[in-house]
Amino acid sequence: MTITTDFQVLNPPQRLLMGPGPINADPRVLRAMSAQLIGQYDPAMTGFMNETMARYREVFKTKNQWTMLIDGTSRAGIEAMLVSMLRPGDKVLVPIMGRFGHLLAEIAERAKAEVHTIEVPWGEVFKPEQIETAIKKIKPRVLAMVQGDTSTTMNQPLEHIGDICEANDVLFYCDATASVVGNHLPVDKWKIDAVSIGLQKCLGGPSGSAPITLSDKCADWIKQRKKVEAGIRTVDHVQGIEPFVRSNYFDLGMIMDYWGEERLNHHTEATSMLYCASECARIVIEEGVDQAVARHQLHGGAMLAGVQALGLKVFGDISNKMNNVVAVYIPDEVDGDTVRNQMLLDFGIEIGTSFGPLHGQVWRIGTMGYNARKDAVLQTLSCLDMCLHANGYKGPKGEAALAALAYYK
Amino acid sequence: MTITTDFQVLNPPQRLLMGPGPINADPRVLRAMSAQLIGQYDPAMTGFMNETMARYREVFKTKNQWTMLIDGTSRAGIEAMLVSMLRPGDKVLVPIMGRFGHLLAEIAERAKAEVHTIEVPWGEVFKPEQIETAIKKIKPRVLAMVQGDTSTTMNQPLEHIGDICEANDVLFYCDATASVVGNHLPVDKWKIDAVSIGLQKCLGGPSGSAPITLSDKCADWIKQRKKVEAGIRTVDHVQGIEPFVRSNYFDLGMIMDYWGEERLNHHTEATSMLYCASECARIVIEEGVDQAVARHQLHGGAMLAGVQALGLKVFGDISNKMNNVVAVYIPDEVDGDTVRNQMLLDFGIEIGTSFGPLHGQVWRIGTMGYNARKDAVLQTLSCLDMCLHANGYKGPKGEAALAALAYYK
């Protein structure tokens, strides 16, 4: 075995990330991750865990005790929720309005739930009556839906769904990875039983930690499936009465024991990501959750005004668009990949491509988290304007950034 | 909802972490995590992913193409391996020599495998003949075992196990989280089909990323279970012919597609943890893998000499101890928790408690990763010596650090 010694420290190029996420991390978040480690059961560490729980209660606007982190990406948070809430054979209703609805259905199917889906075309959202009708017909244990689906940029209105679930004795789970902090999500007020998110969108952090929150009702249900693993189980441990969760890593019953008073060993907490997640929340709380949403609304509005002035047609129902991302049709006369690559490699600005039925049809442009800023919006619009025209675009020239400036005024 | 604004940046106290891990991260690793993010499909990012694969091939001493990261803690790596390798009903043999053997059995059981275990008392390791006899009797599809089990400090010799597995057509999976880089693990030479590790031991990083490597034979088997998820599946995607993996997040077939040439979207890579994992490997490669093992042997030997001079009785079969951790019986005349707490809170040094049958019986003291250093060893021994004597210890006084100094000479 030859040991090569020419490996260098990774040196990422400077990029302004204006796609649908991940976006640039807030420098304060990056600094937080460079703090030195402490032990798992150091009182300082368990104090940090409690503090992180408190911070995410603020972000979620909830009093839920079980507000904590899953050590993985936002997709890990989704899987932890679904495999812990759903027994094999349990009915789950998944309203699908884009790619991430399909993901929820897929994960629930793998967990052997009986998956029922309803769909609206990409670019639309569900009306509460559609959800209610399906719930009354299917009588699911769980309603699992996405708030903001970046694949379509739509933001599903949720304010009436919790009442429908409560009236029909359905647990309401929502993945709000793409929408949280950029759009309103008062978890208790809207009666959402379970929410999972990630850091890499409007929270201004990297992917790799998934904050979640569970209502007491949901946590009590999950505890009935708890299985304390051999090797640390004692005679005092009460095992659940329902079929246990088929994942160890995602067994929320055990994860609650780890974050709770017993501090029962489960995984080894990803300390740097905890510092990171905690700092993401701190920054949002310092600004104010409502103020952060308003900021996303402001800069998302400026971006929308800019791309419209540039002559680009916006995809989907604008009245239900997330504040933090917009999709625009790629003009016929330009090659989408060429423009996107030149934006990245010459201008240093990343805009997003798309999936599924929208593949090759639209670009997705984000204004989220640390990049929901005036300078980021103006740089992106100015450069996209120039880059389009460098590639044969026939629409308006030199108007995009000026329209955004006018919007700000 | 009252928004509180008195949350401060987390400010971890200075600790020297000399337990069984996590330990202090190498400062270069912490700096690597503070690098700014880039997009998931930026050519720089896919280049970093390829480079990270190459680096871990060096760490594992393997040519395995499928050498990559699982985005979660080392436990996530274990679960990804077991749920992807084992179909429901498949036989798996798990030799258990400590807590983490129980964990492998537990995770395999949750995956509905037919789990067979053999055990040796804590503090011992298996002889190859014991493994061979059990394999011939049980005829498992997979042998799953731990190399270094921190719960007992033992390092299972593995050099003959690969041949036994090959002769009996068994896939050989090993969790080497605690032992890798502190003890030899030439994956190809020892014919190990699948290895998962973590960063938080001898690699000198934080928990939160799990490097893995798969032989072609193992990868080919796993690909037969591949299921490409709805929402990104196209007509060109070949689905596997075997029952698909019941986890989406841990489906190694999909994770290979993400790290491979197709770059098929799965999770959003945890970029900061990738920077981190990559830097951990770079540092080891710069030192040399064999040199890193020798360093752990040197400082682990000095620690052993020191605790023996302190009059502490060492737990288990010393000839099979991991280089990077030692367990010592807590002297009768002192209270274990009092000493450990004073070491932490007054001296700023963390030593480890223990699990299961050793709970309250032994302390575990590590010399691993960034802390496999002379100054860390001498500080720990000097302080433990004083702390014991401050708490009524009746053994030798003022000898521990001097014995280690003598060992270094």
Coordinates of N, CA, C and O in Angstrom, one line a residue, chain A residues 1 6 41 81 103 126 146 163 170 189 220 224 241 249 254 286 313 319 325 335 364 392:
Chain A
M1 N 0.9 -1.2 0.0 CA 0.0 0.0 0.0 C 0.9 1.2 0.0 O 1.7 1.5 0.9
D6 N 0.1 13.9 -0.8 CA -0.2 15.1 -1.5 C -1.6 15.6 -1.3 O -2.1 16.5 -2.1
Y41 N -21.5 13.4 28.5 CA -22.3 13.6 29.8 C -21.7 14.6 30.7 O -22.0 14.7 31.9
M81 N -39.4 10.3 12.2 CA -40.8 10.6 12.5 C -41.7 9.5 11.9 O -42.5 9.0 12.7
L103 N -41.5 11.7 -1.4 CA -40.5 11.2 -0.5 C -41.2 10.7 0.8 O -40.9 9.6 1.3
F126 N -53.0 22.3 -1.7 CA -54.3 21.7 -1.4 C -55.2 22.7 -0.7 O -54.7 23.5 0.1
V146 N -45.9 18.0 3.5 CA -44.8 18.9 3.4 C -45.4 20.3 3.5 O -46.5 20.6 2.9
D163 N -56.9 21.5 13.0 CA -58.3 21.4 13.5 C -59.0 20.1 12.9 O -59.7 19.4 13.5
V170 N -56.5 12.2 14.1 CA -55.4 11.9 13.3 C -54.2 12.6 13.8 O -54.3 13.8 14.2
K189 N -50.1 26.8 17.8 CA -51.3 27.5 17.4 C -52.0 26.7 16.2 O -53.2 26.6 16.2
D220 N -46.4 10.5 23.5 CA -47.0 9.4 24.3 C -47.2 8.1 23.4 O -47.0 7.0 23.9
Q224 N -45.1 4.2 23.5 CA -45.7 2.9 23.6 C -45.0 1.9 22.7 O -45.2 0.7 22.8
I241 N -45.7 -1.4 24.7 CA -46.7 -2.4 24.5 C -47.1 -2.6 23.0 O -47.8 -3.5 22.7
Y249 N -31.6 3.5 15.1 CA -31.1 4.9 15.1 C -32.2 5.9 15.1 O -32.0 7.0 15.6
M254 N -36.2 5.9 22.2 CA -34.9 5.8 22.7 C -34.2 7.2 22.7 O -33.4 7.6 23.6
E286 N -32.5 35.9 18.1 CA -32.0 37.3 18.2 C -32.7 38.2 17.3 O -33.1 39.3 17.7
K313 N -40.9 34.3 -16.9 CA -42.3 33.8 -16.5 C -42.1 33.0 -15.2 O -41.3 32.0 -15.2
S319 N -49.6 33.2 -5.5 CA -50.2 33.6 -4.2 C -49.9 32.6 -3.1 O -50.0 32.8 -1.9
V325 N -38.2 31.2 -2.1 CA -37.7 30.6 -3.4 C -38.7 30.9 -4.5 O -39.9 31.0 -4.2
D335 N -29.9 28.0 -23.6 CA -29.7 26.7 -23.0 C -29.6 26.8 -21.5 O -28.7 27.4 -21.0
R364 N -34.7 27.4 -10.3 CA -35.2 27.8 -9.0 C -34.2 28.7 -8.3 O -33.0 28.4 -8.2
G392 N -27.7 34.9 -25.6 CA -28.7 35.0 -26.6 C -30.1 35.3 -26.2 O -31.0 35.2 -27.0

